[in-house]
Amino acid sequence: MSWLNFFRSQKPEAPSASAAKDRLQIILAHERVSRDGDDFLPKLQKELLEVVARYVKIDADKVKVDLERGQGMSTLAIGVELPGNGTAKRSAA
Amino acid sequence: MAQVITVTSGKGGVGKTTSSAAFATGLAQRGKRTVVIDFDVGLRNLDLIMGVERRVVFDIINVITGEAKLNQALIKDKRVDGLYILPASQTRDKDALTHEGVGKIIEELAKEFDYILCDSPAGIERGALHALYHADQAIVVTNPEVSSVRDSDRILGVIQSRSKRAEEKREPVKQHLLLTRYDPVRVERGEMLKLDDVLEILAIPLLGVIPESESVLKASNSGNPVILDNESTAGQAYADAVARFLGEDKPHRFLDTEKKKGLFGRLFGGRAA
Ligand SMILES: Nc1ncnc2c1ncn2[C@@H]1O[C@H](COP(=O)(O)OP(=O)(O)O)[C@@H](O)[C@H]1O
Ligand SMILES: [Mg+2]
């Protein structure tokens, strides 16, 4: 273990601190924006679902919200499982 | 039957979140359906250590207030099957946790999971009490250092008196000691409490000793629980502890200096890998 580790540690590894910095910059940029205002996601979800519910019956348990915060852009996907013919359809928002 | 395991310590900064992330990941790696809950409301950090911070939509408070369903707030880990994270809120404070709210969440999770891990906040107040109330087992994370050992002793007392099991006079919460940030070099120099000293004082069964290791910082930088780094001593020690928790007989490793470092390590290294 000592031999292996010794030689291995001489090789420059991708420094993990820069990964830490990248991750922090992204997440903090998002958090600073929402710090003062109320968290808008619960409200957004509620209103979107109200619109969908005007047209189809939806089961609140079958709603999936996925978010991926990115550097310049984030994606929010709201998946609604529609009842009826047995095949789930997804509507993205 | 689902088991609720609370990872607690009294003192902050001793390695609860690191251990919760490692332990939850380790249990899931061994095929157990596992969810890890961040109870540090107001100071969420487990999401970062688990590397899922960009995917947090809802949190435990949203579930308690009814703004989100539990299954919407659970984040599925992409590396290990059967592993889920329930994040803490960042904008609310610990008072937003309610007795009934937490109880309902635990009850619902118990239907789906084998293990429910609760990453406790520091202290012995509200947040920590919520995290330990439902515990069937407690992993007490302790550093070999006077204030940490004293705080662990206090939290052991709290577990024995304030947990649901204590209130209902059922079989007491099963307690485990996880000694972390153990540095054999400093122990040998007499600068740090020995394992035996801590065991003698706290007198609870030893689950594992996690050595001080640079790989822990690397793991948190990249958002990968250290147990996924099976070359690191800390990662291996966590894997051993999980195995022991599941009933395997594993000798304790990384306890002394000699075994840890070979000739080169001693000549050039000086630091733990
Ligand atoms: N075995 C270890 N070796 C080195 N550093 C560690 C170890 N365990 C934890 N740490 C570091 O200690 C600090 C506190 O850890 P954390 O898990 O956040 O503690 P807590 O949740 O108890 O406040 C972090 O910087 C973490 O990287
Ligand atoms: Mg913590």
mmCIF file of C-alpha atoms and ligand atoms in Angstrom:
data_model
loop_
_atom_site.group_PDB
_atom_site.id
_atom_site.type_symbol
_atom_site.label_atom_id
_atom_site.label_comp_id
_atom_site.label_asym_id
_atom_site.label_seq_id
_atom_site.Cartn_x
_atom_site.Cartn_y
_atom_site.Cartn_z
ATOM 1 C CA MET A 1 0.000 0.000 0.000
ATOM 2 C CA SER A 2 2.771 2.423 0.881
ATOM 3 C CA TRP A 3 4.637 1.818 -2.384
ATOM 4 C CA LEU A 4 1.588 2.177 -4.506
ATOM 5 C CA ASN A 5 0.307 5.174 -2.697
ATOM 6 C CA PHE A 6 3.647 6.858 -2.757
ATOM 7 C CA PHE A 7 3.989 6.706 -6.504
ATOM 8 C CA ARG A 8 0.357 7.347 -7.137
ATOM 9 C CA SER A 9 0.349 10.471 -5.058
ATOM 10 C CA GLN A 10 3.172 11.893 -7.163
ATOM 11 C CA LYS A 11 0.936 11.963 -10.201
ATOM 12 C CA PRO A 12 -0.968 15.216 -10.388
ATOM 13 C CA GLU A 13 -4.587 14.421 -9.702
ATOM 14 C CA ALA A 14 -7.428 16.634 -10.816
ATOM 15 C CA PRO A 15 -7.481 18.963 -7.822
ATOM 16 C CA SER A 16 -10.706 18.463 -5.926
ATOM 17 C CA ALA A 17 -10.711 22.017 -4.601
ATOM 18 C CA SER A 18 -11.542 23.369 -8.031
ATOM 19 C CA ALA A 19 -14.502 21.008 -8.222
ATOM 20 C CA ALA A 20 -15.568 22.355 -4.841
ATOM 21 C CA LYS A 21 -15.324 25.920 -6.089
ATOM 22 C CA ASP A 22 -17.361 25.198 -9.215
ATOM 23 C CA ARG A 23 -20.065 23.448 -7.227
ATOM 24 C CA LEU A 24 -20.230 26.233 -4.671
ATOM 25 C CA GLN A 25 -20.393 28.987 -7.279
ATOM 26 C CA ILE A 26 -23.357 27.352 -8.929
ATOM 27 C CA ILE A 27 -25.302 26.534 -5.803
ATOM 28 C CA LEU A 28 -24.610 29.834 -4.041
ATOM 29 C CA ALA A 29 -25.637 31.841 -7.096
ATOM 30 C CA HIS A 30 -28.994 30.098 -6.888
ATOM 31 C CA GLU A 31 -29.299 30.395 -3.135
ATOM 32 C CA ARG A 32 -28.484 34.099 -3.037
ATOM 33 C CA VAL A 33 -31.245 34.847 -5.481
ATOM 34 C CA SER A 34 -33.871 33.035 -3.443
ATOM 35 C CA ARG A 35 -32.580 34.094 -0.049
ATOM 36 C CA ASP A 36 -34.728 37.178 0.366
ATOM 37 C CA GLY A 37 -37.772 36.145 -1.566
ATOM 38 C CA ASP A 38 -39.928 33.261 -0.588
ATOM 39 C CA ASP A 39 -39.115 29.951 -2.124
ATOM 40 C CA PHE A 40 -41.114 30.123 -5.339
ATOM 41 C CA LEU A 41 -41.035 26.457 -6.275
ATOM 42 C CA PRO A 42 -43.922 25.255 -4.098
ATOM 43 C CA LYS A 43 -46.070 28.070 -5.438
ATOM 44 C CA LEU A 44 -45.045 27.501 -9.022
ATOM 45 C CA GLN A 45 -45.867 23.852 -8.712
ATOM 46 C CA LYS A 46 -49.220 24.569 -7.155
ATOM 47 C CA GLU A 47 -50.253 27.015 -9.849
ATOM 48 C CA LEU A 48 -49.057 24.831 -12.704
ATOM 49 C CA LEU A 49 -51.004 21.914 -11.331
ATOM 50 C CA GLU A 50 -54.111 24.029 -10.958
ATOM 51 C CA VAL A 51 -53.949 24.790 -14.657
ATOM 52 C CA VAL A 52 -53.470 21.142 -15.573
ATOM 53 C CA ALA A 53 -56.257 20.129 -13.205
ATOM 54 C CA ARG A 54 -58.674 22.333 -15.125
ATOM 55 C CA TYR A 55 -58.395 19.940 -18.029
ATOM 56 C CA VAL A 56 -57.658 16.547 -16.529
ATOM 57 C CA LYS A 57 -58.017 14.803 -13.221
ATOM 58 C CA ILE A 58 -54.636 14.482 -11.540
ATOM 59 C CA ASP A 59 -53.428 12.574 -8.565
ATOM 60 C CA ALA A 60 -51.214 14.750 -6.391
ATOM 61 C CA ASP A 61 -49.148 11.704 -5.496
ATOM 62 C CA LYS A 62 -48.268 11.151 -9.135
ATOM 63 C CA VAL A 63 -46.632 14.502 -9.753
ATOM 64 C CA LYS A 64 -42.878 14.562 -10.043
ATOM 65 C CA VAL A 65 -40.789 17.700 -9.969
ATOM 66 C CA ASP A 66 -37.201 17.503 -11.149
ATOM 67 C CA LEU A 67 -34.782 20.355 -11.021
ATOM 68 C CA GLU A 68 -31.180 20.556 -12.124
ATOM 69 C CA ARG A 69 -29.433 23.790 -11.314
ATOM 70 C CA GLY A 70 -26.787 24.634 -13.862
ATOM 71 C CA GLN A 71 -24.234 27.344 -14.417
ATOM 72 C CA GLY A 72 -26.116 29.503 -16.887
ATOM 73 C CA MET A 73 -29.344 27.606 -17.077
ATOM 74 C CA SER A 74 -31.462 25.398 -14.897
ATOM 75 C CA THR A 75 -34.022 22.919 -16.029
ATOM 76 C CA LEU A 76 -37.268 22.294 -14.246
ATOM 77 C CA ALA A 77 -39.323 19.325 -15.336
ATOM 78 C CA ILE A 78 -42.739 18.679 -13.933
ATOM 79 C CA GLY A 79 -44.021 15.244 -14.741
ATOM 80 C CA VAL A 80 -47.726 14.629 -14.342
ATOM 81 C CA GLU A 81 -49.027 11.120 -14.599
ATOM 82 C CA LEU A 82 -52.383 11.299 -16.275
ATOM 83 C CA PRO A 83 -54.952 8.706 -15.344
ATOM 84 C CA GLY A 84 -57.162 6.838 -17.738
ATOM 85 C CA ASN A 85 -55.751 4.671 -20.463
ATOM 86 C CA GLY A 86 -53.005 3.221 -18.327
ATOM 87 C CA THR A 87 -50.150 4.861 -20.166
ATOM 88 C CA ALA A 88 -48.522 7.669 -18.254
ATOM 89 C CA LYS A 89 -47.954 10.849 -20.161
ATOM 90 C CA ARG A 90 -45.521 13.476 -19.116
ATOM 91 C CA SER A 91 -46.036 17.116 -19.661
ATOM 92 C CA ALA A 92 -42.972 19.215 -19.220
ATOM 93 C CA ALA A 93 -42.991 22.747 -17.938
ATOM 94 C CA MET B 1 -39.288 -3.624 10.086
ATOM 95 C CA ALA B 2 -37.619 -0.346 9.304
ATOM 96 C CA GLN B 3 -34.939 0.778 11.702
ATOM 97 C CA VAL B 4 -34.441 4.433 12.545
ATOM 98 C CA ILE B 5 -30.792 5.251 13.136
ATOM 99 C CA THR B 6 -29.855 8.648 14.498
ATOM 100 C CA VAL B 7 -26.349 9.961 13.936
ATOM 101 C CA THR B 8 -25.685 12.373 16.753
ATOM 102 C CA SER B 9 -22.944 13.853 18.945
ATOM 103 C CA GLY B 10 -23.912 16.928 20.881
ATOM 104 C CA LYS B 11 -20.880 18.788 19.613
ATOM 105 C CA GLY B 12 -20.700 20.265 16.125
ATOM 106 C CA GLY B 13 -18.032 19.607 13.548
ATOM 107 C CA VAL B 14 -17.126 16.119 14.714
ATOM 108 C CA GLY B 15 -18.190 14.269 11.565
ATOM 109 C CA LYS B 16 -21.920 13.545 11.868
ATOM 110 C CA THR B 17 -22.789 14.576 8.340
ATOM 111 C CA THR B 18 -19.716 12.880 6.884
ATOM 112 C CA SER B 19 -20.668 9.717 8.775
ATOM 113 C CA SER B 20 -24.366 9.903 7.878
ATOM 114 C CA ALA B 21 -23.533 10.190 4.182
ATOM 115 C CA ALA B 22 -20.981 7.372 4.345
ATOM 116 C CA PHE B 23 -23.188 5.089 6.384
ATOM 117 C CA ALA B 24 -26.302 5.605 4.304
ATOM 118 C CA THR B 25 -24.330 4.976 1.135
ATOM 119 C CA GLY B 26 -22.723 1.884 2.645
ATOM 120 C CA LEU B 27 -26.045 0.398 3.710
ATOM 121 C CA ALA B 28 -27.493 0.983 0.241
ATOM 122 C CA GLN B 29 -24.403 -0.564 -1.359
ATOM 123 C CA ARG B 30 -25.254 -3.664 0.612
ATOM 124 C CA GLY B 31 -28.725 -3.788 -0.819
ATOM 125 C CA LYS B 32 -30.613 -2.108 2.005
ATOM 126 C CA ARG B 33 -33.219 0.423 1.002
ATOM 127 C CA THR B 34 -31.970 3.500 2.792
ATOM 128 C CA VAL B 35 -33.050 7.097 3.216
ATOM 129 C CA VAL B 36 -30.941 9.718 4.943
ATOM 130 C CA ILE B 37 -32.680 12.771 6.401
ATOM 131 C CA ASP B 38 -30.962 16.076 7.061
ATOM 132 C CA PHE B 39 -32.344 17.418 10.344
ATOM 133 C CA ASP B 40 -30.069 20.449 10.357
ATOM 134 C CA VAL B 41 -32.856 22.802 9.360
ATOM 135 C CA GLY B 42 -31.503 26.240 8.540
ATOM 136 C CA LEU B 43 -28.011 24.927 7.847
ATOM 137 C CA ARG B 44 -28.513 22.244 5.285
ATOM 138 C CA ASN B 45 -25.274 20.537 4.267
ATOM 139 C CA LEU B 46 -25.958 16.874 3.738
ATOM 140 C CA ASP B 47 -27.044 17.676 0.159
ATOM 141 C CA LEU B 48 -23.546 19.022 -0.564
ATOM 142 C CA ILE B 49 -21.772 16.062 1.001
ATOM 143 C CA MET B 50 -24.016 13.719 -0.974
ATOM 144 C CA GLY B 51 -23.463 15.806 -4.119
ATOM 145 C CA VAL B 52 -27.151 16.372 -4.824
ATOM 146 C CA GLU B 53 -27.334 20.092 -3.996
ATOM 147 C CA ARG B 54 -28.323 21.088 -7.512
ATOM 148 C CA ARG B 55 -31.294 18.776 -7.512
ATOM 149 C CA VAL B 56 -33.018 19.901 -4.324
ATOM 150 C CA VAL B 57 -36.553 21.028 -5.093
ATOM 151 C CA PHE B 58 -38.464 20.474 -1.873
ATOM 152 C CA ASP B 59 -37.327 19.800 1.656
ATOM 153 C CA ILE B 60 -38.567 18.291 4.877
ATOM 154 C CA ILE B 61 -40.358 21.494 5.898
ATOM 155 C CA ASN B 62 -42.278 21.632 2.599
ATOM 156 C CA VAL B 63 -43.465 18.119 3.379
ATOM 157 C CA ILE B 64 -44.475 19.024 6.925
ATOM 158 C CA THR B 65 -46.402 22.093 5.776
ATOM 159 C CA GLY B 66 -48.081 20.109 3.000
ATOM 160 C CA GLU B 67 -46.527 22.118 0.175
ATOM 161 C CA ALA B 68 -45.012 18.963 -1.244
ATOM 162 C CA LYS B 69 -45.550 15.255 -1.056
ATOM 163 C CA LEU B 70 -42.881 13.164 0.595
ATOM 164 C CA ASN B 71 -42.045 11.335 -2.638
ATOM 165 C CA GLN B 72 -41.502 14.682 -4.347
ATOM 166 C CA ALA B 73 -39.010 15.803 -1.746
ATOM 167 C CA LEU B 74 -36.985 12.590 -1.780
ATOM 168 C CA ILE B 75 -33.938 12.785 -4.019
ATOM 169 C CA LYS B 76 -32.854 9.517 -5.564
ATOM 170 C CA ASP B 77 -29.133 8.954 -5.556
ATOM 171 C CA LYS B 78 -27.720 8.342 -9.031
ATOM 172 C CA ARG B 79 -24.734 6.278 -7.913
ATOM 173 C CA VAL B 80 -26.179 3.680 -5.576
ATOM 174 C CA ASP B 81 -29.496 1.905 -5.993
ATOM 175 C CA GLY B 82 -32.023 2.197 -3.216
ATOM 176 C CA LEU B 83 -30.485 5.319 -1.691
ATOM 177 C CA TYR B 84 -32.545 8.471 -1.123
ATOM 178 C CA ILE B 85 -31.912 11.837 0.492
ATOM 179 C CA LEU B 86 -34.453 14.042 2.235
ATOM 180 C CA PRO B 87 -32.929 17.510 2.468
ATOM 181 C CA ALA B 88 -33.329 20.074 5.203
ATOM 182 C CA SER B 89 -34.778 23.482 4.558
ATOM 183 C CA GLN B 90 -32.392 26.364 4.243
ATOM 184 C CA THR B 91 -34.759 29.241 4.612
ATOM 185 C CA ARG B 92 -36.674 28.115 7.660
ATOM 186 C CA ASP B 93 -35.528 27.487 11.191
ATOM 187 C CA LYS B 94 -35.700 24.492 13.456
ATOM 188 C CA ASP B 95 -39.030 25.591 14.926
ATOM 189 C CA ALA B 96 -40.652 24.689 11.616
ATOM 190 C CA LEU B 97 -40.104 21.038 12.550
ATOM 191 C CA THR B 98 -43.088 19.720 14.431
ATOM 192 C CA HIS B 99 -43.494 16.648 16.499
ATOM 193 C CA GLU B 100 -46.435 15.331 14.484
ATOM 194 C CA GLY B 101 -44.907 16.364 11.168
ATOM 195 C CA VAL B 102 -41.686 14.475 11.776
ATOM 196 C CA GLY B 103 -43.611 11.507 13.163
ATOM 197 C CA LYS B 104 -45.739 11.241 10.045
ATOM 198 C CA ILE B 105 -42.715 11.401 7.772
ATOM 199 C CA ILE B 106 -40.920 8.663 9.684
ATOM 200 C CA GLU B 107 -44.028 6.533 9.666
ATOM 201 C CA GLU B 108 -44.448 6.911 5.926
ATOM 202 C CA LEU B 109 -40.779 6.229 5.224
ATOM 203 C CA ALA B 110 -40.868 3.157 7.417
ATOM 204 C CA LYS B 111 -43.203 1.523 4.921
ATOM 205 C CA GLU B 112 -40.700 1.909 2.086
ATOM 206 C CA PHE B 113 -37.267 1.648 3.611
ATOM 207 C CA ASP B 114 -35.112 -0.754 5.603
ATOM 208 C CA TYR B 115 -33.104 2.017 7.230
ATOM 209 C CA ILE B 116 -33.950 5.619 8.010
ATOM 210 C CA LEU B 117 -30.847 7.587 8.953
ATOM 211 C CA CYS B 118 -31.246 10.888 10.766
ATOM 212 C CA ASP B 119 -28.331 13.308 10.485
ATOM 213 C CA SER B 120 -28.656 15.349 13.660
ATOM 214 C CA PRO B 121 -27.760 19.005 14.068
ATOM 215 C CA ALA B 122 -25.344 19.967 16.833
ATOM 216 C CA GLY B 123 -26.599 20.781 20.278
ATOM 217 C CA ILE B 124 -29.073 19.106 22.570
ATOM 218 C CA GLU B 125 -32.056 21.283 21.775
ATOM 219 C CA ARG B 126 -35.072 21.199 19.469
ATOM 220 C CA GLY B 127 -33.442 20.063 16.234
ATOM 221 C CA ALA B 128 -31.328 17.403 17.887
ATOM 222 C CA LEU B 129 -34.323 16.182 19.887
ATOM 223 C CA HIS B 130 -36.423 15.795 16.745
ATOM 224 C CA ALA B 131 -33.598 13.823 15.157
ATOM 225 C CA LEU B 132 -33.242 11.406 18.059
ATOM 226 C CA TYR B 133 -36.853 11.065 19.189
ATOM 227 C CA HIS B 134 -37.748 8.216 16.840
ATOM 228 C CA ALA B 135 -34.416 6.415 17.075
ATOM 229 C CA ASP B 136 -34.217 2.653 17.395
ATOM 230 C CA GLN B 137 -30.451 2.911 17.287
ATOM 231 C CA ALA B 138 -28.034 5.779 17.778
ATOM 232 C CA ILE B 139 -24.588 6.201 16.313
ATOM 233 C CA VAL B 140 -22.749 8.569 18.610
ATOM 234 C CA VAL B 141 -19.989 10.288 16.671
ATOM 235 C CA THR B 142 -17.117 11.290 18.920
ATOM 236 C CA ASN B 143 -13.667 12.756 18.385
ATOM 237 C CA PRO B 144 -10.814 11.780 20.707
ATOM 238 C CA GLU B 145 -10.923 15.118 22.414
ATOM 239 C CA VAL B 146 -12.247 16.218 25.821
ATOM 240 C CA SER B 147 -15.140 18.448 24.804
ATOM 241 C CA SER B 148 -16.417 15.964 22.247
ATOM 242 C CA VAL B 149 -16.353 13.092 24.725
ATOM 243 C CA ARG B 150 -18.170 15.142 27.329
ATOM 244 C CA ASP B 151 -20.842 16.213 24.839
ATOM 245 C CA SER B 152 -21.268 12.616 23.706
ATOM 246 C CA ASP B 153 -21.863 11.611 27.279
ATOM 247 C CA ARG B 154 -24.530 14.274 27.563
ATOM 248 C CA ILE B 155 -26.257 13.230 24.379
ATOM 249 C CA LEU B 156 -26.255 9.618 25.593
ATOM 250 C CA GLY B 157 -28.167 10.814 28.635
ATOM 251 C CA VAL B 158 -30.626 12.685 26.427
ATOM 252 C CA ILE B 159 -31.200 9.591 24.294
ATOM 253 C CA GLN B 160 -31.882 7.564 27.411
ATOM 254 C CA SER B 161 -34.427 10.019 28.741
ATOM 255 C CA ARG B 162 -36.013 11.880 25.841
ATOM 256 C CA SER B 163 -36.394 9.334 23.048
ATOM 257 C CA LYS B 164 -39.739 7.827 22.147
ATOM 258 C CA ARG B 165 -38.486 4.447 23.293
ATOM 259 C CA ALA B 166 -37.650 5.941 26.687
ATOM 260 C CA GLU B 167 -41.004 7.693 26.933
ATOM 261 C CA GLU B 168 -42.867 4.514 26.097
ATOM 262 C CA LYS B 169 -40.623 2.494 28.407
ATOM 263 C CA ARG B 170 -39.727 0.125 25.614
ATOM 264 C CA GLU B 171 -36.382 -1.547 25.104
ATOM 265 C CA PRO B 172 -33.811 1.289 25.137
ATOM 266 C CA VAL B 173 -32.238 2.788 22.032
ATOM 267 C CA LYS B 174 -29.257 0.714 20.971
ATOM 268 C CA GLN B 175 -26.155 2.870 21.190
ATOM 269 C CA HIS B 176 -22.992 2.631 19.107
ATOM 270 C CA LEU B 177 -19.779 4.575 19.380
ATOM 271 C CA LEU B 178 -18.157 5.807 16.183
ATOM 272 C CA LEU B 179 -14.822 7.383 16.977
ATOM 273 C CA THR B 180 -13.836 9.654 14.100
ATOM 274 C CA ARG B 181 -10.866 11.797 13.103
ATOM 275 C CA TYR B 182 -8.626 9.396 14.990
ATOM 276 C CA ASP B 183 -4.979 10.227 14.430
ATOM 277 C CA PRO B 184 -2.696 7.394 15.580
ATOM 278 C CA VAL B 185 0.384 9.583 15.304
ATOM 279 C CA ARG B 186 -1.005 12.094 17.773
ATOM 280 C CA VAL B 187 -2.345 9.343 19.988
ATOM 281 C CA GLU B 188 1.113 7.795 20.119
ATOM 282 C CA ARG B 189 2.614 11.149 21.003
ATOM 283 C CA GLY B 190 0.143 11.352 23.840
ATOM 284 C CA GLU B 191 -1.574 14.406 22.396
ATOM 285 C CA MET B 192 -4.874 12.749 21.715
ATOM 286 C CA LEU B 193 -7.105 10.488 23.764
ATOM 287 C CA LYS B 194 -6.615 6.791 23.042
ATOM 288 C CA LEU B 195 -9.435 4.593 21.834
ATOM 289 C CA ASP B 196 -9.329 2.671 25.120
ATOM 290 C CA ASP B 197 -9.677 5.874 27.128
ATOM 291 C CA VAL B 198 -12.761 6.946 25.210
ATOM 292 C CA LEU B 199 -14.273 3.476 25.445
ATOM 293 C CA GLU B 200 -13.659 3.358 29.161
ATOM 294 C CA ILE B 201 -15.300 6.729 29.724
ATOM 295 C CA LEU B 202 -18.329 6.372 27.470
ATOM 296 C CA ALA B 203 -18.772 2.630 28.005
ATOM 297 C CA ILE B 204 -20.878 1.897 24.937
ATOM 298 C CA PRO B 205 -20.092 -0.692 22.245
ATOM 299 C CA LEU B 206 -17.636 0.370 19.567
ATOM 300 C CA LEU B 207 -18.906 0.379 16.007
ATOM 301 C CA GLY B 208 -15.772 1.708 14.386
ATOM 302 C CA VAL B 209 -12.798 4.004 14.399
ATOM 303 C CA ILE B 210 -12.471 6.321 11.422
ATOM 304 C CA PRO B 211 -8.965 7.685 10.978
ATOM 305 C CA GLU B 212 -8.235 11.318 10.257
ATOM 306 C CA SER B 213 -7.851 11.320 6.508
ATOM 307 C CA GLU B 214 -7.297 13.828 3.747
ATOM 308 C CA SER B 215 -9.666 11.892 1.572
ATOM 309 C CA VAL B 216 -12.609 13.204 3.608
ATOM 310 C CA LEU B 217 -12.012 16.738 2.392
ATOM 311 C CA LYS B 218 -11.525 15.489 -1.139
ATOM 312 C CA ALA B 219 -14.791 13.607 -0.902
ATOM 313 C CA SER B 220 -16.702 16.647 0.294
ATOM 314 C CA ASN B 221 -15.117 18.794 -2.412
ATOM 315 C CA SER B 222 -16.475 16.510 -5.071
ATOM 316 C CA GLY B 223 -19.735 15.577 -3.404
ATOM 317 C CA ASN B 224 -19.017 11.870 -3.212
ATOM 318 C CA PRO B 225 -19.458 10.215 0.184
ATOM 319 C CA VAL B 226 -16.009 9.053 1.301
ATOM 320 C CA ILE B 227 -17.117 5.426 1.502
ATOM 321 C CA LEU B 228 -17.161 5.416 -2.313
ATOM 322 C CA ASP B 229 -13.389 6.000 -2.212
ATOM 323 C CA ASN B 230 -12.323 2.495 -1.363
ATOM 324 C CA GLU B 231 -8.653 3.361 -1.544
ATOM 325 C CA SER B 232 -8.885 5.748 1.359
ATOM 326 C CA THR B 233 -8.420 4.572 4.921
ATOM 327 C CA ALA B 234 -11.508 6.510 6.032
ATOM 328 C CA GLY B 235 -13.585 4.966 3.250
ATOM 329 C CA GLN B 236 -12.453 1.476 4.225
ATOM 330 C CA ALA B 237 -13.056 2.145 7.895
ATOM 331 C CA TYR B 238 -16.615 3.271 7.142
ATOM 332 C CA ALA B 239 -17.190 0.165 5.027
ATOM 333 C CA ASP B 240 -15.970 -1.976 7.950
ATOM 334 C CA ALA B 241 -18.279 -0.142 10.339
ATOM 335 C CA VAL B 242 -21.270 -0.739 8.059
ATOM 336 C CA ALA B 243 -20.354 -4.426 7.856
ATOM 337 C CA ARG B 244 -20.128 -4.623 11.641
ATOM 338 C CA PHE B 245 -23.448 -2.857 11.953
ATOM 339 C CA LEU B 246 -24.956 -5.581 9.785
ATOM 340 C CA GLY B 247 -23.505 -8.239 12.026
ATOM 341 C CA GLU B 248 -20.217 -9.115 10.367
ATOM 342 C CA ASP B 249 -17.128 -9.663 12.403
ATOM 343 C CA LYS B 250 -14.456 -7.233 11.211
ATOM 344 C CA PRO B 251 -11.233 -6.475 13.048
ATOM 345 C CA HIS B 252 -10.581 -2.792 13.716
ATOM 346 C CA ARG B 253 -7.978 -1.284 11.416
ATOM 347 C CA PHE B 254 -5.967 1.930 11.151
ATOM 348 C CA LEU B 255 -5.457 2.100 14.889
ATOM 349 C CA ASP B 256 -1.699 2.375 15.014
ATOM 350 C CA THR B 257 1.007 4.212 13.206
ATOM 351 C CA GLU B 258 3.093 1.231 12.062
ATOM 352 C CA LYS B 259 0.450 -0.445 10.009
ATOM 353 C CA LYS B 260 -0.594 2.763 8.458
ATOM 354 C CA LYS B 261 2.714 3.840 7.043
ATOM 355 C CA GLY B 262 5.468 1.913 5.337
ATOM 356 C CA LEU B 263 9.020 3.096 4.939
ATOM 357 C CA PHE B 264 8.216 5.550 2.206
ATOM 358 C CA GLY B 265 5.238 6.876 4.035
ATOM 359 C CA ARG B 266 7.357 7.577 7.063
ATOM 360 C CA LEU B 267 10.202 9.104 5.082
ATOM 361 C CA PHE B 268 8.216 11.275 2.750
ATOM 362 C CA GLY B 269 4.609 11.228 3.724
ATOM 363 C CA GLY B 270 3.959 12.247 7.255
ATOM 364 C CA ARG B 271 0.282 12.570 6.491
ATOM 365 C CA ALA B 272 -2.498 10.072 6.387
ATOM 366 C CA ALA B 273 -3.729 8.968 2.976
HETATM 367 N N1 LIG C 1 -12.136 11.254 9.301
HETATM 368 C C1 LIG C 1 -11.963 12.558 8.999
HETATM 369 N N2 LIG C 1 -10.771 13.001 8.580
HETATM 370 C C2 LIG C 1 -10.587 14.306 8.270
HETATM 371 N N3 LIG C 1 -11.529 15.241 8.324
HETATM 372 C C3 LIG C 1 -12.762 14.864 8.726
HETATM 373 C C4 LIG C 1 -13.053 13.516 9.088
HETATM 374 N N4 LIG C 1 -14.365 13.443 9.442
HETATM 375 C C5 LIG C 1 -14.863 14.691 9.303
HETATM 376 N N5 LIG C 1 -13.912 15.551 8.887
HETATM 377 C C6 LIG C 1 -14.067 16.996 8.625
HETATM 378 O O1 LIG C 1 -14.602 17.582 9.791
HETATM 379 C C7 LIG C 1 -15.464 18.660 9.461
HETATM 380 C C8 LIG C 1 -16.810 18.460 10.122
HETATM 381 O O2 LIG C 1 -17.446 17.315 9.581
HETATM 382 P P1 LIG C 1 -19.032 17.174 9.506
HETATM 383 O O3 LIG C 1 -19.314 15.805 9.019
HETATM 384 O O4 LIG C 1 -19.625 18.313 8.752
HETATM 385 O O5 LIG C 1 -19.392 17.313 11.046
HETATM 386 P P2 LIG C 1 -20.789 17.593 11.777
HETATM 387 O O6 LIG C 1 -21.874 17.148 10.857
HETATM 388 O O7 LIG C 1 -20.690 16.788 13.025
HETATM 389 O O8 LIG C 1 -20.843 19.054 12.058
HETATM 390 C C9 LIG C 1 -15.540 18.693 7.957
HETATM 391 O O9 LIG C 1 -14.663 19.666 7.483
HETATM 392 C C10 LIG C 1 -15.069 17.317 7.549
HETATM 393 O O10 LIG C 1 -14.478 17.326 6.280
HETATM 394 MG MG MG C 2 -23.618 18.190 10.181
#
